PDB file of C-alpha atoms in Angstrom:
ATOM      1  CA  UNK A  23      61.694  69.383 118.964  1.00  0.00           C
ATOM      2  CA  UNK A  24      63.727  69.314 115.942  1.00  0.00           C
ATOM      3  CA  UNK A  25      63.703  72.160 114.415  1.00  0.00           C
ATOM      4  CA  UNK A  26      64.612  73.291 117.903  1.00  0.00           C
ATOM      5  CA  UNK A  27      67.706  71.836 117.906  1.00  0.00           C
ATOM      6  CA  UNK A  28      67.665  72.344 113.849  1.00  0.00           C
ATOM      7  CA  UNK A  29      67.984  76.267 114.345  1.00  0.00           C
ATOM      8  CA  UNK A  30      69.851  76.256 117.855  1.00  0.00           C
ATOM      9  CA  UNK A  31      72.219  73.964 115.824  1.00  0.00           C
ATOM     10  CA  UNK A  32      72.666  76.762 112.712  1.00  0.00           C
ATOM     11  CA  UNK A  33      72.475  79.831 115.064  1.00  0.00           C
ATOM     12  CA  UNK A  34      76.263  77.913 116.498  1.00  0.00           C
ATOM     13  CA  UNK A  35      77.546  76.738 113.669  1.00  0.00           C
ATOM     14  CA  UNK A  36      76.781  80.747 112.437  1.00  0.00           C
ATOM     15  CA  UNK A  37      77.481  82.142 115.228  1.00  0.00           C
ATOM     16  CA  UNK A  38      81.084  80.032 114.701  1.00  0.00           C
ATOM     17  CA  UNK A  39      81.075  81.109 110.868  1.00  0.00           C
ATOM     18  CA  UNK A  40      80.907  85.147 112.146  1.00  0.00           C
ATOM     19  CA  UNK A  41      83.679  84.376 115.090  1.00  0.00           C
ATOM     20  CA  UNK A  42      86.561  82.712 112.630  1.00  0.00           C
ATOM     21  CA  UNK A  43      85.692  85.624 109.896  1.00  0.00           C
ATOM     22  CA  UNK A  44      86.166  88.119 112.777  1.00  0.00           C
ATOM     23  CA  UNK A  45      89.767  86.757 114.287  1.00  0.00           C
ATOM     24  CA  UNK A  46      92.517  88.264 113.458  1.00  0.00           C
ATOM     25  CA  UNK A  47      94.903  87.127 111.247  1.00  0.00           C
ATOM     26  CA  UNK A  48      99.002  86.208 111.484  1.00  0.00           C
ATOM     27  CA  UNK A  49     101.160  88.793 112.170  1.00  0.00           C
ATOM     28  CA  UNK A  50     102.000  90.833 109.137  1.00  0.00           C
ATOM     29  CA  UNK A  51     105.358  92.075 108.410  1.00  0.00           C
ATOM     30  CA  UNK A  52     104.977  95.476 108.172  1.00  0.00           C
ATOM     31  CA  UNK A  53     104.771  94.530 111.538  1.00  0.00           C
ATOM     32  CA  UNK A  54     107.176  93.404 112.634  1.00  0.00           C
ATOM     33  CA  UNK A  55     109.663  95.483 110.745  1.00  0.00           C
ATOM     34  CA  UNK A  56     112.199  97.668 112.630  1.00  0.00           C
ATOM     35  CA  UNK A  57     113.597 100.098 110.417  1.00  0.00           C
ATOM     36  CA  UNK A  58     117.759  99.893 112.230  1.00  0.00           C
ATOM     37  CA  UNK A  59     119.703 102.467 111.424  1.00  0.00           C
ATOM     38  CA  UNK A  60     122.925 100.250 110.502  1.00  0.00           C
ATOM     39  CA  UNK A  61     121.493  98.758 107.006  1.00  0.00           C
ATOM     40  CA  UNK A  62     122.609  96.135 103.961  1.00  0.00           C
ATOM     41  CA  UNK A  63     121.288  98.806 101.126  1.00  0.00           C
ATOM     42  CA  UNK A  64     123.587 101.460 101.491  1.00  0.00           C
ATOM     43  CA  UNK A  65     126.850 102.173  99.805  1.00  0.00           C
ATOM     44  CA  UNK A  66     128.805 105.930 100.549  1.00  0.00           C
ATOM     45  CA  UNK A  67     131.468 107.303  97.805  1.00  0.00           C
ATOM     46  CA  UNK A  68     133.225 110.118  97.521  1.00  0.00           C
ATOM     47  CA  UNK A  69     131.967 110.313  94.005  1.00  0.00           C
ATOM     48  CA  UNK A  70     128.818 113.135  93.079  1.00  0.00           C
ATOM     49  CA  UNK A  71     125.924 111.929  92.777  1.00  0.00           C
ATOM     50  CA  UNK A  72     125.753 111.379  88.911  1.00  0.00           C
ATOM     51  CA  UNK A  73     129.424 110.022  88.922  1.00  0.00           C
ATOM     52  CA  UNK A  74     128.301 107.937  91.788  1.00  0.00           C
ATOM     53  CA  UNK A  75     124.818 106.126  88.960  1.00  0.00           C
ATOM     54  CA  UNK A  76     127.554 105.805  86.549  1.00  0.00           C
ATOM     55  CA  UNK A  77     130.192 104.295  88.928  1.00  0.00           C
ATOM     56  CA  UNK A  78     127.059 101.633  90.031  1.00  0.00           C
ATOM     57  CA  UNK A  79     125.200 101.563  86.797  1.00  0.00           C
ATOM     58  CA  UNK A  80     128.566  99.729  85.117  1.00  0.00           C
ATOM     59  CA  UNK A  81     128.634  97.400  87.701  1.00  0.00           C
ATOM     60  CA  UNK A  82     125.456  96.992  86.296  1.00  0.00           C
ATOM     61  CA  UNK A  83     126.016  96.595  82.896  1.00  0.00           C
ATOM     62  CA  UNK A  84     129.142  94.762  83.517  1.00  0.00           C
ATOM     63  CA  UNK A  85     127.170  91.673  85.246  1.00  0.00           C
ATOM     64  CA  UNK A  86     124.604  91.152  81.897  1.00  0.00           C
ATOM     65  CA  UNK A  87     121.867  93.337  83.051  1.00  0.00           C
ATOM     66  CA  UNK A  88     120.161  95.736  81.222  1.00  0.00           C
ATOM     67  CA  UNK A  89     119.069  98.735  82.596  1.00  0.00           C
ATOM     68  CA  UNK A  90     117.266 101.509  81.813  1.00  0.00           C
ATOM     69  CA  UNK A  91     118.626 104.476  80.246  1.00  0.00           C
ATOM     70  CA  UNK A  92     115.784 107.099  81.550  1.00  0.00           C
ATOM     71  CA  UNK A  93     117.080 108.618  84.545  1.00  0.00           C
ATOM     72  CA  UNK A  94     121.418 109.539  85.844  1.00  0.00           C
ATOM     73  CA  UNK A  95     120.425 109.140  89.772  1.00  0.00           C
ATOM     74  CA  UNK A  96     117.286 106.330  89.739  1.00  0.00           C
ATOM     75  CA  UNK A  97     119.313 103.308  88.097  1.00  0.00           C
ATOM     76  CA  UNK A  98     116.820  99.807  86.949  1.00  0.00           C
ATOM     77  CA  UNK A  99     118.716  97.175  86.055  1.00  0.00           C
ATOM     78  CA  UNK A 100     117.400  93.750  85.516  1.00  0.00           C
ATOM     79  CA  UNK A 101     118.284  89.746  84.377  1.00  0.00           C
ATOM     80  CA  UNK A 102     117.199  86.955  83.906  1.00  0.00           C
ATOM     81  CA  UNK A 103     117.079  83.620  85.142  1.00  0.00           C
ATOM     82  CA  UNK A 104     116.165  80.224  84.005  1.00  0.00           C
ATOM     83  CA  UNK A 105     117.102  77.872  86.853  1.00  0.00           C
ATOM     84  CA  UNK A 106     114.291  74.864  85.291  1.00  0.00           C
ATOM     85  CA  UNK A 107     112.882  74.797  81.652  1.00  0.00           C
ATOM     86  CA  UNK A 108     109.240  75.707  83.219  1.00  0.00           C
ATOM     87  CA  UNK A 109     109.846  78.418  85.803  1.00  0.00           C
ATOM     88  CA  UNK A 110     112.080  81.602  85.891  1.00  0.00           C
ATOM     89  CA  UNK A 111     113.449  84.254  87.754  1.00  0.00           C
ATOM     90  CA  UNK A 112     113.902  88.010  87.286  1.00  0.00           C
ATOM     91  CA  UNK A 113     115.851  89.909  88.934  1.00  0.00           C
ATOM     92  CA  UNK A 114     115.300  93.209  89.276  1.00  0.00           C
ATOM     93  CA  UNK A 115     118.201  95.768  90.998  1.00  0.00           C
ATOM     94  CA  UNK A 116     117.182  99.516  91.845  1.00  0.00           C
ATOM     95  CA  UNK A 117     119.728 101.956  92.943  1.00  0.00           C
ATOM     96  CA  UNK A 118     119.524 105.443  93.783  1.00  0.00           C
ATOM     97  CA  UNK A 119     122.187 108.227  94.053  1.00  0.00           C
ATOM     98  CA  UNK A 120     121.088 110.163  96.149  1.00  0.00           C
ATOM     99  CA  UNK A 121     124.181 114.018  97.445  1.00  0.00           C
ATOM    100  CA  UNK A 122     125.858 113.258 101.111  1.00  0.00           C
ATOM    101  CA  UNK A 123     128.234 114.668 103.165  1.00  0.00           C
ATOM    102  CA  UNK A 124     130.940 112.662 101.973  1.00  0.00           C
ATOM    103  CA  UNK A 125     130.391 112.534  98.151  1.00  0.00           C
ATOM    104  CA  UNK A 126     127.017 110.179  97.416  1.00  0.00           C
ATOM    105  CA  UNK A 127     125.656 107.483  98.892  1.00  0.00           C
ATOM    106  CA  UNK A 128     124.048 104.540  96.619  1.00  0.00           C
ATOM    107  CA  UNK A 129     121.441 103.378  97.805  1.00  0.00           C
ATOM    108  CA  UNK A 130     120.524 100.093  96.739  1.00  0.00           C
ATOM    109  CA  UNK A 131     116.619  97.917  96.768  1.00  0.00           C
ATOM    110  CA  UNK A 132     116.396  94.160  94.422  1.00  0.00           C
ATOM    111  CA  UNK A 133     113.507  92.655  93.714  1.00  0.00           C
ATOM    112  CA  UNK A 134     112.671  89.420  92.598  1.00  0.00           C
ATOM    113  CA  UNK A 135     110.033  87.600  90.863  1.00  0.00           C
ATOM    114  CA  UNK A 136     109.716  84.174  90.318  1.00  0.00           C
ATOM    115  CA  UNK A 137     107.381  83.260  87.541  1.00  0.00           C
ATOM    116  CA  UNK A 138     106.026  79.168  86.419  1.00  0.00           C
ATOM    117  CA  UNK A 139     104.676  77.645  83.208  1.00  0.00           C
ATOM    118  CA  UNK A 140     101.516  77.148  83.184  1.00  0.00           C
ATOM    119  CA  UNK A 141      99.333  75.352  79.859  1.00  0.00           C
ATOM    120  CA  UNK A 142      96.324  76.788  79.102  1.00  0.00           C
ATOM    121  CA  UNK A 143      94.030  75.406  77.036  1.00  0.00           C
ATOM    122  CA  UNK A 144      91.704  75.919  74.347  1.00  0.00           C
ATOM    123  CA  UNK A 145      89.023  74.202  71.824  1.00  0.00           C
ATOM    124  CA  UNK A 146      88.948  75.647  68.508  1.00  0.00           C
ATOM    125  CA  UNK A 147      85.180  76.995  67.694  1.00  0.00           C
ATOM    126  CA  UNK A 148      84.013  77.874  63.941  1.00  0.00           C
ATOM    127  CA  UNK A 149      80.698  80.400  63.945  1.00  0.00           C
ATOM    128  CA  UNK A 150      78.941  79.991  60.351  1.00  0.00           C
ATOM    129  CA  UNK A 151      75.974  83.036  59.871  1.00  0.00           C
ATOM    130  CA  UNK A 152      73.420  80.591  58.302  1.00  0.00           C
ATOM    131  CA  UNK A 153      73.845  77.400  60.162  1.00  0.00           C
ATOM    132  CA  UNK A 154      75.178  79.183  64.096  1.00  0.00           C
ATOM    133  CA  UNK A 155      78.290  78.863  65.601  1.00  0.00           C
ATOM    134  CA  UNK A 156      80.333  74.765  66.544  1.00  0.00           C
ATOM    135  CA  UNK A 157      82.650  74.184  68.222  1.00  0.00           C
ATOM    136  CA  UNK A 158      84.980  72.237  67.555  1.00  0.00           C
ATOM    137  CA  UNK A 159      86.989  69.012  69.448  1.00  0.00           C
ATOM    138  CA  UNK A 160      89.900  70.168  68.436  1.00  0.00           C
ATOM    139  CA  UNK A 161      92.058  71.074  71.656  1.00  0.00           C
ATOM    140  CA  UNK A 162      95.539  74.871  71.242  1.00  0.00           C
ATOM    141  CA  UNK A 163      97.887  73.918  74.001  1.00  0.00           C
ATOM    142  CA  UNK A 164      98.892  77.638  75.199  1.00  0.00           C
ATOM    143  CA  UNK A 165     102.179  77.348  77.446  1.00  0.00           C
ATOM    144  CA  UNK A 166     102.725  80.799  79.897  1.00  0.00           C
ATOM    145  CA  UNK A 167     105.012  81.587  82.210  1.00  0.00           C
ATOM    146  CA  UNK A 168     102.427  83.265  85.154  1.00  0.00           C
ATOM    147  CA  UNK A 169     104.106  85.522  88.166  1.00  0.00           C
ATOM    148  CA  UNK A 170     104.053  83.099  91.419  1.00  0.00           C
ATOM    149  CA  UNK A 171     105.734  85.591  93.684  1.00  0.00           C
ATOM    150  CA  UNK A 172     107.593  88.881  94.591  1.00  0.00           C
ATOM    151  CA  UNK A 173     110.073  89.609  97.313  1.00  0.00           C
ATOM    152  CA  UNK A 174     112.441  92.329  98.002  1.00  0.00           C
ATOM    153  CA  UNK A 175     115.911  90.698  98.614  1.00  0.00           C
ATOM    154  CA  UNK A 176     116.591  91.394 102.164  1.00  0.00           C
ATOM    155  CA  UNK A 177     120.030  89.296 102.490  1.00  0.00           C
ATOM    156  CA  UNK A 178     122.685  91.250 103.796  1.00  0.00           C
ATOM    157  CA  UNK A 179     126.262  89.533 101.088  1.00  0.00           C
ATOM    158  CA  UNK A 180     123.747  89.959  98.292  1.00  0.00           C
ATOM    159  CA  UNK A 181     124.465  93.404  98.108  1.00  0.00           C
ATOM    160  CA  UNK A 182     127.878  93.135  99.815  1.00  0.00           C
ATOM    161  CA  UNK A 183     128.699  91.304  96.990  1.00  0.00           C
ATOM    162  CA  UNK A 184     126.902  94.228  94.939  1.00  0.00           C
ATOM    163  CA  UNK A 185     128.373  96.947  96.709  1.00  0.00           C
ATOM    164  CA  UNK A 186     132.342  95.517  96.253  1.00  0.00           C
ATOM    165  CA  UNK A 187     132.623  94.996  92.875  1.00  0.00           C
ATOM    166  CA  UNK A 188     131.173  99.177  92.433  1.00  0.00           C
ATOM    167  CA  UNK A 189     133.973  99.990  95.036  1.00  0.00           C
ATOM    168  CA  UNK A 190     136.053  97.808  92.885  1.00  0.00           C
ATOM    169  CA  UNK A 191     134.941 100.086  89.812  1.00  0.00           C
ATOM    170  CA  UNK A 192     134.817 103.907  92.438  1.00  0.00           C
ATOM    171  CA  UNK A 193     138.410 102.615  93.137  1.00  0.00           C
TER     172      UNK A 193
END
């Protein structure tokens, strides 16, 4: 009788585990994406795309961003921040300039990447062919920055500030 109870308990537990694996996860971000017509990620310029991108590049450079100069109509700027001694943040802004009926439209996208300092300890090893290998107890601590998160900046105010600067330089 006890073995039968154990078997039934085991079957019930296995069934619960299988059901929990099949349970749907929470709402995924793409499921709530609405794609509205009114967006904070674009700015219209009366200039042609190459001129608009030149102004946008100057805007990023004036704020201390390191700019990738390889593609004239697709600008990528990076800036690093150190909010705490054991944390770092990289802000990457991508600007794409395309023709429009008004001249050009600049599309902007910013990506914030967070890093934290992590310590990694190693012990030193010594290998001598006649004796074999010997591991010594000297600890070697190595601090490295590890990526802990990445997120697209969706705050309209951020893009409004960027486009206000571009508008000022565009005038």
